């Protein structure tokens, strides 16, 4: 079963600032799951972020 992460948890897992993650989500660079105003990230979303964002390539 996939785990859901908040902005803070996802940013920590990706090792980037939360504000950077919020900016990337607003630009569509990182996929997320939205339920109204609630935003959550799955393991699959974070894996896709590594593929889409070259800046994350060396952070795994």
PDB file of N, CA, C and O in Angstrom:
ATOM      1  N   UNK A   1       0.841  -1.187   0.000  1.00  0.00           N
ATOM      2  CA  UNK A   1       0.000   0.000   0.000  1.00  0.00           C
ATOM      3  C   UNK A   1       0.880   1.242   0.000  1.00  0.00           C
ATOM      4  O   UNK A   1       1.872   1.320   0.707  1.00  0.00           O
ATOM      5  N   UNK A   2       0.495   2.203  -0.781  1.00  0.00           N
ATOM      6  CA  UNK A   2       1.276   3.422  -0.930  1.00  0.00           C
ATOM      7  C   UNK A   2       1.021   4.373   0.241  1.00  0.00           C
ATOM      8  O   UNK A   2      -0.100   4.503   0.724  1.00  0.00           O
ATOM      9  N   UNK A   3       2.066   5.045   0.660  1.00  0.00           N
ATOM     10  CA  UNK A   3       1.947   6.003   1.756  1.00  0.00           C
ATOM     11  C   UNK A   3       1.705   7.389   1.182  1.00  0.00           C
ATOM     12  O   UNK A   3       2.203   7.725   0.111  1.00  0.00           O
ATOM     13  N   UNK A   4       0.956   8.208   1.891  1.00  0.00           N
ATOM     14  CA  UNK A   4       0.721   9.591   1.495  1.00  0.00           C
ATOM     15  C   UNK A   4       1.608  10.509   2.325  1.00  0.00           C
ATOM     16  O   UNK A   4       1.777  10.306   3.524  1.00  0.00           O
ATOM     17  N   UNK A   5       2.164  11.534   1.657  1.00  0.00           N
ATOM     18  CA  UNK A   5       3.049  12.486   2.319  1.00  0.00           C
ATOM     19  C   UNK A   5       2.486  13.887   2.217  1.00  0.00           C
ATOM     20  O   UNK A   5       1.904  14.249   1.205  1.00  0.00           O
ATOM     21  N   UNK A   6       2.695  14.693   3.250  1.00  0.00           N
ATOM     22  CA  UNK A   6       2.335  16.103   3.213  1.00  0.00           C
ATOM     23  C   UNK A   6       3.441  16.849   2.463  1.00  0.00           C
ATOM     24  O   UNK A   6       4.460  16.262   2.093  1.00  0.00           O
ATOM     25  N   UNK A   7       3.234  18.151   2.255  1.00  0.00           N
ATOM     26  CA  UNK A   7       4.281  18.952   1.617  1.00  0.00           C
ATOM     27  C   UNK A   7       5.598  18.832   2.389  1.00  0.00           C
ATOM     28  O   UNK A   7       6.652  18.622   1.794  1.00  0.00           O
ATOM     29  N   UNK A   8       5.531  18.986   3.706  1.00  0.00           N
ATOM     30  CA  UNK A   8       6.750  18.958   4.524  1.00  0.00           C
ATOM     31  C   UNK A   8       7.443  17.600   4.449  1.00  0.00           C
ATOM     32  O   UNK A   8       8.666  17.521   4.304  1.00  0.00           O
ATOM     33  N   UNK A   9       6.667  16.527   4.528  1.00  0.00           N
ATOM     34  CA  UNK A   9       7.242  15.184   4.475  1.00  0.00           C
ATOM     35  C   UNK A   9       7.842  14.884   3.097  1.00  0.00           C
ATOM     36  O   UNK A   9       8.930  14.312   2.995  1.00  0.00           O
ATOM     37  N   UNK A  10       7.122  15.280   2.047  1.00  0.00           N
ATOM     38  CA  UNK A  10       7.615  15.041   0.679  1.00  0.00           C
ATOM     39  C   UNK A  10       8.877  15.847   0.415  1.00  0.00           C
ATOM     40  O   UNK A  10       9.833  15.351  -0.181  1.00  0.00           O
ATOM     41  N   UNK A  11       8.904  17.094   0.862  1.00  0.00           N
ATOM     42  CA  UNK A  11      10.091  17.935   0.668  1.00  0.00           C
ATOM     43  C   UNK A  11      11.291  17.333   1.394  1.00  0.00           C
ATOM     44  O   UNK A  11      12.401  17.308   0.861  1.00  0.00           O
ATOM     45  N   UNK A  12      11.073  16.835   2.599  1.00  0.00           N
ATOM     46  CA  UNK A  12      12.162  16.209   3.353  1.00  0.00           C
ATOM     47  C   UNK A  12      12.647  14.950   2.639  1.00  0.00           C
ATOM     48  O   UNK A  12      13.853  14.696   2.559  1.00  0.00           O
ATOM     49  N   UNK A  13      11.728  14.173   2.105  1.00  0.00           N
ATOM     50  CA  UNK A  13      12.093  12.943   1.408  1.00  0.00           C
ATOM     51  C   UNK A  13      12.874  13.257   0.122  1.00  0.00           C
ATOM     52  O   UNK A  13      13.799  12.542  -0.229  1.00  0.00           O
ATOM     53  N   UNK A  14      12.491  14.342  -0.571  1.00  0.00           N
ATOM     54  CA  UNK A  14      13.187  14.755  -1.793  1.00  0.00           C
ATOM     55  C   UNK A  14      14.451  15.570  -1.494  1.00  0.00           C
ATOM     56  O   UNK A  14      15.226  15.860  -2.399  1.00  0.00           O
ATOM     57  N   UNK A  15      14.606  15.965  -0.238  1.00  0.00           N
ATOM     58  CA  UNK A  15      15.731  16.791   0.211  1.00  0.00           C
ATOM     59  C   UNK A  15      15.776  18.135  -0.506  1.00  0.00           C
ATOM     60  O   UNK A  15      16.812  18.568  -1.024  1.00  0.00           O
ATOM     61  N   UNK A  16      14.606  18.793  -0.543  1.00  0.00           N
ATOM     62  CA  UNK A  16      14.499  20.151  -1.083  1.00  0.00           C
ATOM     63  C   UNK A  16      13.676  20.972  -0.099  1.00  0.00           C
ATOM     64  O   UNK A  16      13.039  20.421   0.805  1.00  0.00           O
ATOM     65  N   UNK A  17      13.662  22.285  -0.280  1.00  0.00           N
ATOM     66  CA  UNK A  17      12.871  23.157   0.585  1.00  0.00           C
ATOM     67  C   UNK A  17      11.388  22.994   0.264  1.00  0.00           C
ATOM     68  O   UNK A  17      11.007  22.738  -0.882  1.00  0.00           O
ATOM     69  N   UNK A  18      10.561  23.129   1.262  1.00  0.00           N
ATOM     70  CA  UNK A  18       9.117  23.007   1.062  1.00  0.00           C
ATOM     71  C   UNK A  18       8.615  24.062   0.073  1.00  0.00           C
ATOM     72  O   UNK A  18       7.747  23.770  -0.752  1.00  0.00           O
ATOM     73  N   UNK A  19       9.157  25.268   0.138  1.00  0.00           N
ATOM     74  CA  UNK A  19       8.742  26.316  -0.802  1.00  0.00           C
ATOM     75  C   UNK A  19       9.086  25.939  -2.245  1.00  0.00           C
ATOM     76  O   UNK A  19       8.325  26.244  -3.168  1.00  0.00           O
ATOM     77  N   UNK A  20      10.209  25.268  -2.435  1.00  0.00           N
ATOM     78  CA  UNK A  20      10.589  24.809  -3.773  1.00  0.00           C
ATOM     79  C   UNK A  20       9.587  23.778  -4.268  1.00  0.00           C
ATOM     80  O   UNK A  20       9.134  23.839  -5.416  1.00  0.00           O
ATOM     81  N   UNK A  21       9.209  22.842  -3.404  1.00  0.00           N
ATOM     82  CA  UNK A  21       8.234  21.822  -3.776  1.00  0.00           C
ATOM     83  C   UNK A  21       6.900  22.468  -4.124  1.00  0.00           C
ATOM     84  O   UNK A  21       6.274  22.109  -5.117  1.00  0.00           O
ATOM     85  N   UNK A  22       6.461  23.424  -3.341  1.00  0.00           N
ATOM     86  CA  UNK A  22       5.197  24.121  -3.630  1.00  0.00           C
ATOM     87  C   UNK A  22       5.260  24.824  -4.989  1.00  0.00           C
ATOM     88  O   UNK A  22       4.299  24.785  -5.761  1.00  0.00           O
ATOM     89  N   UNK A  23       6.379  25.444  -5.283  1.00  0.00           N
ATOM     90  CA  UNK A  23       6.545  26.133  -6.561  1.00  0.00           C
ATOM     91  C   UNK A  23       6.515  25.139  -7.716  1.00  0.00           C
ATOM     92  O   UNK A  23       5.858  25.359  -8.735  1.00  0.00           O
ATOM     93  N   UNK A  24       7.210  24.024  -7.566  1.00  0.00           N
ATOM     94  CA  UNK A  24       7.249  23.010  -8.616  1.00  0.00           C
ATOM     95  C   UNK A  24       5.866  22.399  -8.844  1.00  0.00           C
ATOM     96  O   UNK A  24       5.494  22.116  -9.974  1.00  0.00           O
ATOM     97  N   UNK A  25       5.097  22.212  -7.781  1.00  0.00           N
ATOM     98  CA  UNK A  25       3.737  21.679  -7.925  1.00  0.00           C
ATOM     99  C   UNK A  25       2.871  22.677  -8.679  1.00  0.00           C
ATOM    100  O   UNK A  25       2.124  22.307  -9.588  1.00  0.00           O
ATOM    101  N   UNK A  26       2.979  23.947  -8.332  1.00  0.00           N
ATOM    102  CA  UNK A  26       2.157  24.961  -9.002  1.00  0.00           C
ATOM    103  C   UNK A  26       2.496  25.072 -10.487  1.00  0.00           C
ATOM    104  O   UNK A  26       1.635  25.405 -11.299  1.00  0.00           O
ATOM    105  N   UNK A  27       3.742  24.767 -10.851  1.00  0.00           N
ATOM    106  CA  UNK A  27       4.159  24.802 -12.259  1.00  0.00           C
ATOM    107  C   UNK A  27       3.918  23.471 -12.968  1.00  0.00           C
ATOM    108  O   UNK A  27       4.169  23.349 -14.154  1.00  0.00           O
ATOM    109  N   UNK A  28       3.460  22.458 -12.228  1.00  0.00           N
ATOM    110  CA  UNK A  28       3.169  21.161 -12.820  1.00  0.00           C
ATOM    111  C   UNK A  28       4.377  20.263 -13.007  1.00  0.00           C
ATOM    112  O   UNK A  28       4.299  19.261 -13.712  1.00  0.00           O
ATOM    113  N   UNK A  29       5.486  20.578 -12.387  1.00  0.00           N
ATOM    114  CA  UNK A  29       6.707  19.782 -12.528  1.00  0.00           C
ATOM    115  C   UNK A  29       6.706  18.542 -11.647  1.00  0.00           C
ATOM    116  O   UNK A  29       7.428  17.585 -11.926  1.00  0.00           O
ATOM    117  N   UNK A  30       5.912  18.566 -10.579  1.00  0.00           N
ATOM    118  CA  UNK A  30       5.829  17.427  -9.661  1.00  0.00           C
ATOM    119  C   UNK A  30       4.358  17.029  -9.535  1.00  0.00           C
ATOM    120  O   UNK A  30       3.516  17.867  -9.204  1.00  0.00           O
ATOM    121  N   UNK A  31       4.037  15.770  -9.815  1.00  0.00           N
ATOM    122  CA  UNK A  31       2.637  15.340  -9.689  1.00  0.00           C
ATOM    123  C   UNK A  31       2.222  15.237  -8.226  1.00  0.00           C
ATOM    124  O   UNK A  31       3.056  15.047  -7.339  1.00  0.00           O
ATOM    125  N   UNK A  32       0.929  15.388  -7.991  1.00  0.00           N
ATOM    126  CA  UNK A  32       0.397  15.276  -6.629  1.00  0.00           C
ATOM    127  C   UNK A  32      -1.050  14.835  -6.707  1.00  0.00           C
ATOM    128  O   UNK A  32      -1.655  14.800  -7.774  1.00  0.00           O
ATOM    129  N   UNK A  33      -1.608  14.520  -5.554  1.00  0.00           N
ATOM    130  CA  UNK A  33      -3.009  14.124  -5.442  1.00  0.00           C
ATOM    131  C   UNK A  33      -3.730  15.243  -4.704  1.00  0.00           C
ATOM    132  O   UNK A  33      -3.314  15.640  -3.616  1.00  0.00           O
ATOM    133  N   UNK A  34      -4.789  15.755  -5.291  1.00  0.00           N
ATOM    134  CA  UNK A  34      -5.543  16.850  -4.673  1.00  0.00           C
ATOM    135  C   UNK A  34      -6.940  16.380  -4.291  1.00  0.00           C
ATOM    136  O   UNK A  34      -7.597  15.692  -5.053  1.00  0.00           O
ATOM    137  N   UNK A  35      -7.349  16.781  -3.109  1.00  0.00           N
ATOM    138  CA  UNK A  35      -8.698  16.542  -2.641  1.00  0.00           C
ATOM    139  C   UNK A  35      -9.178  17.862  -2.063  1.00  0.00           C
ATOM    140  O   UNK A  35      -8.912  18.172  -0.897  1.00  0.00           O
ATOM    141  N   UNK A  36      -9.798  18.659  -2.914  1.00  0.00           N
ATOM    142  CA  UNK A  36     -10.138  20.020  -2.526  1.00  0.00           C
ATOM    143  C   UNK A  36      -8.854  20.818  -2.388  1.00  0.00           C
ATOM    144  O   UNK A  36      -8.043  20.857  -3.305  1.00  0.00           O
ATOM    145  N   UNK A  37      -8.640  21.410  -1.229  1.00  0.00           N
ATOM    146  CA  UNK A  37      -7.411  22.165  -0.984  1.00  0.00           C
ATOM    147  C   UNK A  37      -6.302  21.298  -0.417  1.00  0.00           C
ATOM    148  O   UNK A  37      -5.165  21.736  -0.278  1.00  0.00           O
ATOM    149  N   UNK A  38      -6.631  20.070  -0.068  1.00  0.00           N
ATOM    150  CA  UNK A  38      -5.664  19.151   0.516  1.00  0.00           C
ATOM    151  C   UNK A  38      -4.770  18.564  -0.579  1.00  0.00           C
ATOM    152  O   UNK A  38      -5.258  18.075  -1.585  1.00  0.00           O
ATOM    153  N   UNK A  39      -3.466  18.644  -0.377  1.00  0.00           N
ATOM    154  CA  UNK A  39      -2.503  18.113  -1.347  1.00  0.00           C
ATOM    155  C   UNK A  39      -1.671  17.043  -0.667  1.00  0.00           C
ATOM    156  O   UNK A  39      -1.140  17.259   0.417  1.00  0.00           O
ATOM    157  N   UNK A  40      -1.572  15.895  -1.306  1.00  0.00           N
ATOM    158  CA  UNK A  40      -0.769  14.797  -0.780  1.00  0.00           C
ATOM    159  C   UNK A  40       0.061  14.215  -1.911  1.00  0.00           C
ATOM    160  O   UNK A  40      -0.289  14.316  -3.089  1.00  0.00           O
ATOM    161  N   UNK A  41       1.163  13.586  -1.548  1.00  0.00           N
ATOM    162  CA  UNK A  41       2.076  12.980  -2.503  1.00  0.00           C
ATOM    163  C   UNK A  41       2.203  11.492  -2.190  1.00  0.00           C
ATOM    164  O   UNK A  41       2.332  11.123  -1.031  1.00  0.00           O
ATOM    165  N   UNK A  42       2.177  10.662  -3.216  1.00  0.00           N
ATOM    166  CA  UNK A  42       2.367   9.221  -3.037  1.00  0.00           C
ATOM    167  C   UNK A  42       3.819   8.884  -3.378  1.00  0.00           C
ATOM    168  O   UNK A  42       4.557   9.720  -3.912  1.00  0.00           O
ATOM    169  N   UNK A  43       4.198   7.657  -3.100  1.00  0.00           N
ATOM    170  CA  UNK A  43       5.539   7.204  -3.462  1.00  0.00           C
ATOM    171  C   UNK A  43       5.746   7.304  -4.976  1.00  0.00           C
ATOM    172  O   UNK A  43       6.824   7.652  -5.441  1.00  0.00           O
ATOM    173  N   UNK A  44       4.699   7.018  -5.734  1.00  0.00           N
ATOM    174  CA  UNK A  44       4.778   7.099  -7.190  1.00  0.00           C
ATOM    175  C   UNK A  44       4.985   8.543  -7.654  1.00  0.00           C
ATOM    176  O   UNK A  44       5.721   8.802  -8.608  1.00  0.00           O
ATOM    177  N   UNK A  45       4.329   9.504  -6.977  1.00  0.00           N
ATOM    178  CA  UNK A  45       4.512  10.921  -7.304  1.00  0.00           C
ATOM    179  C   UNK A  45       5.962  11.342  -7.072  1.00  0.00           C
ATOM    180  O   UNK A  45       6.552  12.059  -7.882  1.00  0.00           O
ATOM    181  N   UNK A  46       6.538  10.891  -5.963  1.00  0.00           N
ATOM    182  CA  UNK A  46       7.919  11.258  -5.652  1.00  0.00           C
ATOM    183  C   UNK A  46       8.887  10.610  -6.633  1.00  0.00           C
ATOM    184  O   UNK A  46       9.873  11.234  -7.042  1.00  0.00           O
ATOM    185  N   UNK A  47       8.611   9.378  -7.041  1.00  0.00           N
ATOM    186  CA  UNK A  47       9.456   8.711  -8.032  1.00  0.00           C
ATOM    187  C   UNK A  47       9.385   9.461  -9.363  1.00  0.00           C
ATOM    188  O   UNK A  47      10.401   9.639 -10.045  1.00  0.00           O
ATOM    189  N   UNK A  48       8.195   9.931  -9.726  1.00  0.00           N
ATOM    190  CA  UNK A  48       8.031  10.694 -10.962  1.00  0.00           C
ATOM    191  C   UNK A  48       8.762  12.033 -10.872  1.00  0.00           C
ATOM    192  O   UNK A  48       9.278  12.531 -11.877  1.00  0.00           O
ATOM    193  N   UNK A  49       8.821  12.605  -9.678  1.00  0.00           N
ATOM    194  CA  UNK A  49       9.520  13.886  -9.497  1.00  0.00           C
ATOM    195  C   UNK A  49      11.001  13.732  -9.822  1.00  0.00           C
ATOM    196  O   UNK A  49      11.604  14.622 -10.425  1.00  0.00           O
ATOM    197  N   UNK A  50      11.592  12.602  -9.434  1.00  0.00           N
ATOM    198  CA  UNK A  50      12.999  12.359  -9.737  1.00  0.00           C
ATOM    199  C   UNK A  50      13.232  12.294 -11.243  1.00  0.00           C
ATOM    200  O   UNK A  50      14.248  12.752 -11.746  1.00  0.00           O
ATOM    201  N   UNK A  51      12.277  11.737 -11.971  1.00  0.00           N
ATOM    202  CA  UNK A  51      12.416  11.613 -13.419  1.00  0.00           C
ATOM    203  C   UNK A  51      12.218  12.947 -14.127  1.00  0.00           C
ATOM    204  O   UNK A  51      12.879  13.235 -15.112  1.00  0.00           O
ATOM    205  N   UNK A  52      11.281  13.760 -13.621  1.00  0.00           N
ATOM    206  CA  UNK A  52      10.931  15.018 -14.281  1.00  0.00           C
ATOM    207  C   UNK A  52      11.873  16.166 -13.967  1.00  0.00           C
ATOM    208  O   UNK A  52      11.988  17.098 -14.753  1.00  0.00           O
ATOM    209  N   UNK A  53      12.509  16.150 -12.815  1.00  0.00           N
ATOM    210  CA  UNK A  53      13.323  17.290 -12.369  1.00  0.00           C
ATOM    211  C   UNK A  53      14.796  16.916 -12.378  1.00  0.00           C
ATOM    212  O   UNK A  53      15.264  16.201 -11.486  1.00  0.00           O
ATOM    213  N   UNK A  54      15.547  17.405 -13.343  1.00  0.00           N
ATOM    214  CA  UNK A  54      16.968  17.081 -13.421  1.00  0.00           C
ATOM    215  C   UNK A  54      17.739  17.504 -12.154  1.00  0.00           C
ATOM    216  O   UNK A  54      18.745  16.902 -11.820  1.00  0.00           O
ATOM    217  N   UNK A  55      17.268  18.515 -11.451  1.00  0.00           N
ATOM    218  CA  UNK A  55      17.950  18.982 -10.247  1.00  0.00           C
ATOM    219  C   UNK A  55      17.944  17.923  -9.152  1.00  0.00           C
ATOM    220  O   UNK A  55      18.789  17.948  -8.258  1.00  0.00           O
ATOM    221  N   UNK A  56      17.018  16.988  -9.199  1.00  0.00           N
ATOM    222  CA  UNK A  56      16.925  15.941  -8.187  1.00  0.00           C
ATOM    223  C   UNK A  56      17.741  14.708  -8.520  1.00  0.00           C
ATOM    224  O   UNK A  56      17.872  13.803  -7.708  1.00  0.00           O
ATOM    225  N   UNK A  57      18.300  14.661  -9.706  1.00  0.00           N
ATOM    226  CA  UNK A  57      18.989  13.457 -10.194  1.00  0.00           C
ATOM    227  C   UNK A  57      20.071  12.974  -9.236  1.00  0.00           C
ATOM    228  O   UNK A  57      20.209  11.781  -8.991  1.00  0.00           O
ATOM    229  N   UNK A  58      20.839  13.865  -8.652  1.00  0.00           N
ATOM    230  CA  UNK A  58      21.934  13.458  -7.775  1.00  0.00           C
ATOM    231  C   UNK A  58      21.545  13.324  -6.321  1.00  0.00           C
ATOM    232  O   UNK A  58      22.390  13.062  -5.476  1.00  0.00           O
ATOM    233  N   UNK A  59      20.282  13.477  -5.976  1.00  0.00           N
ATOM    234  CA  UNK A  59      19.858  13.490  -4.574  1.00  0.00           C
ATOM    235  C   UNK A  59      19.332  12.172  -4.071  1.00  0.00           C
ATOM    236  O   UNK A  59      18.944  12.071  -2.931  1.00  0.00           O
ATOM    237  N   UNK A  60      19.268  11.151  -4.897  1.00  0.00           N
ATOM    238  CA  UNK A  60      18.711   9.872  -4.455  1.00  0.00           C
ATOM    239  C   UNK A  60      19.586   9.171  -3.518  1.00  0.00           C
ATOM    240  O   UNK A  60      20.571   9.006  -3.222  1.00  0.00           O
TER     241      UNK A  60
END
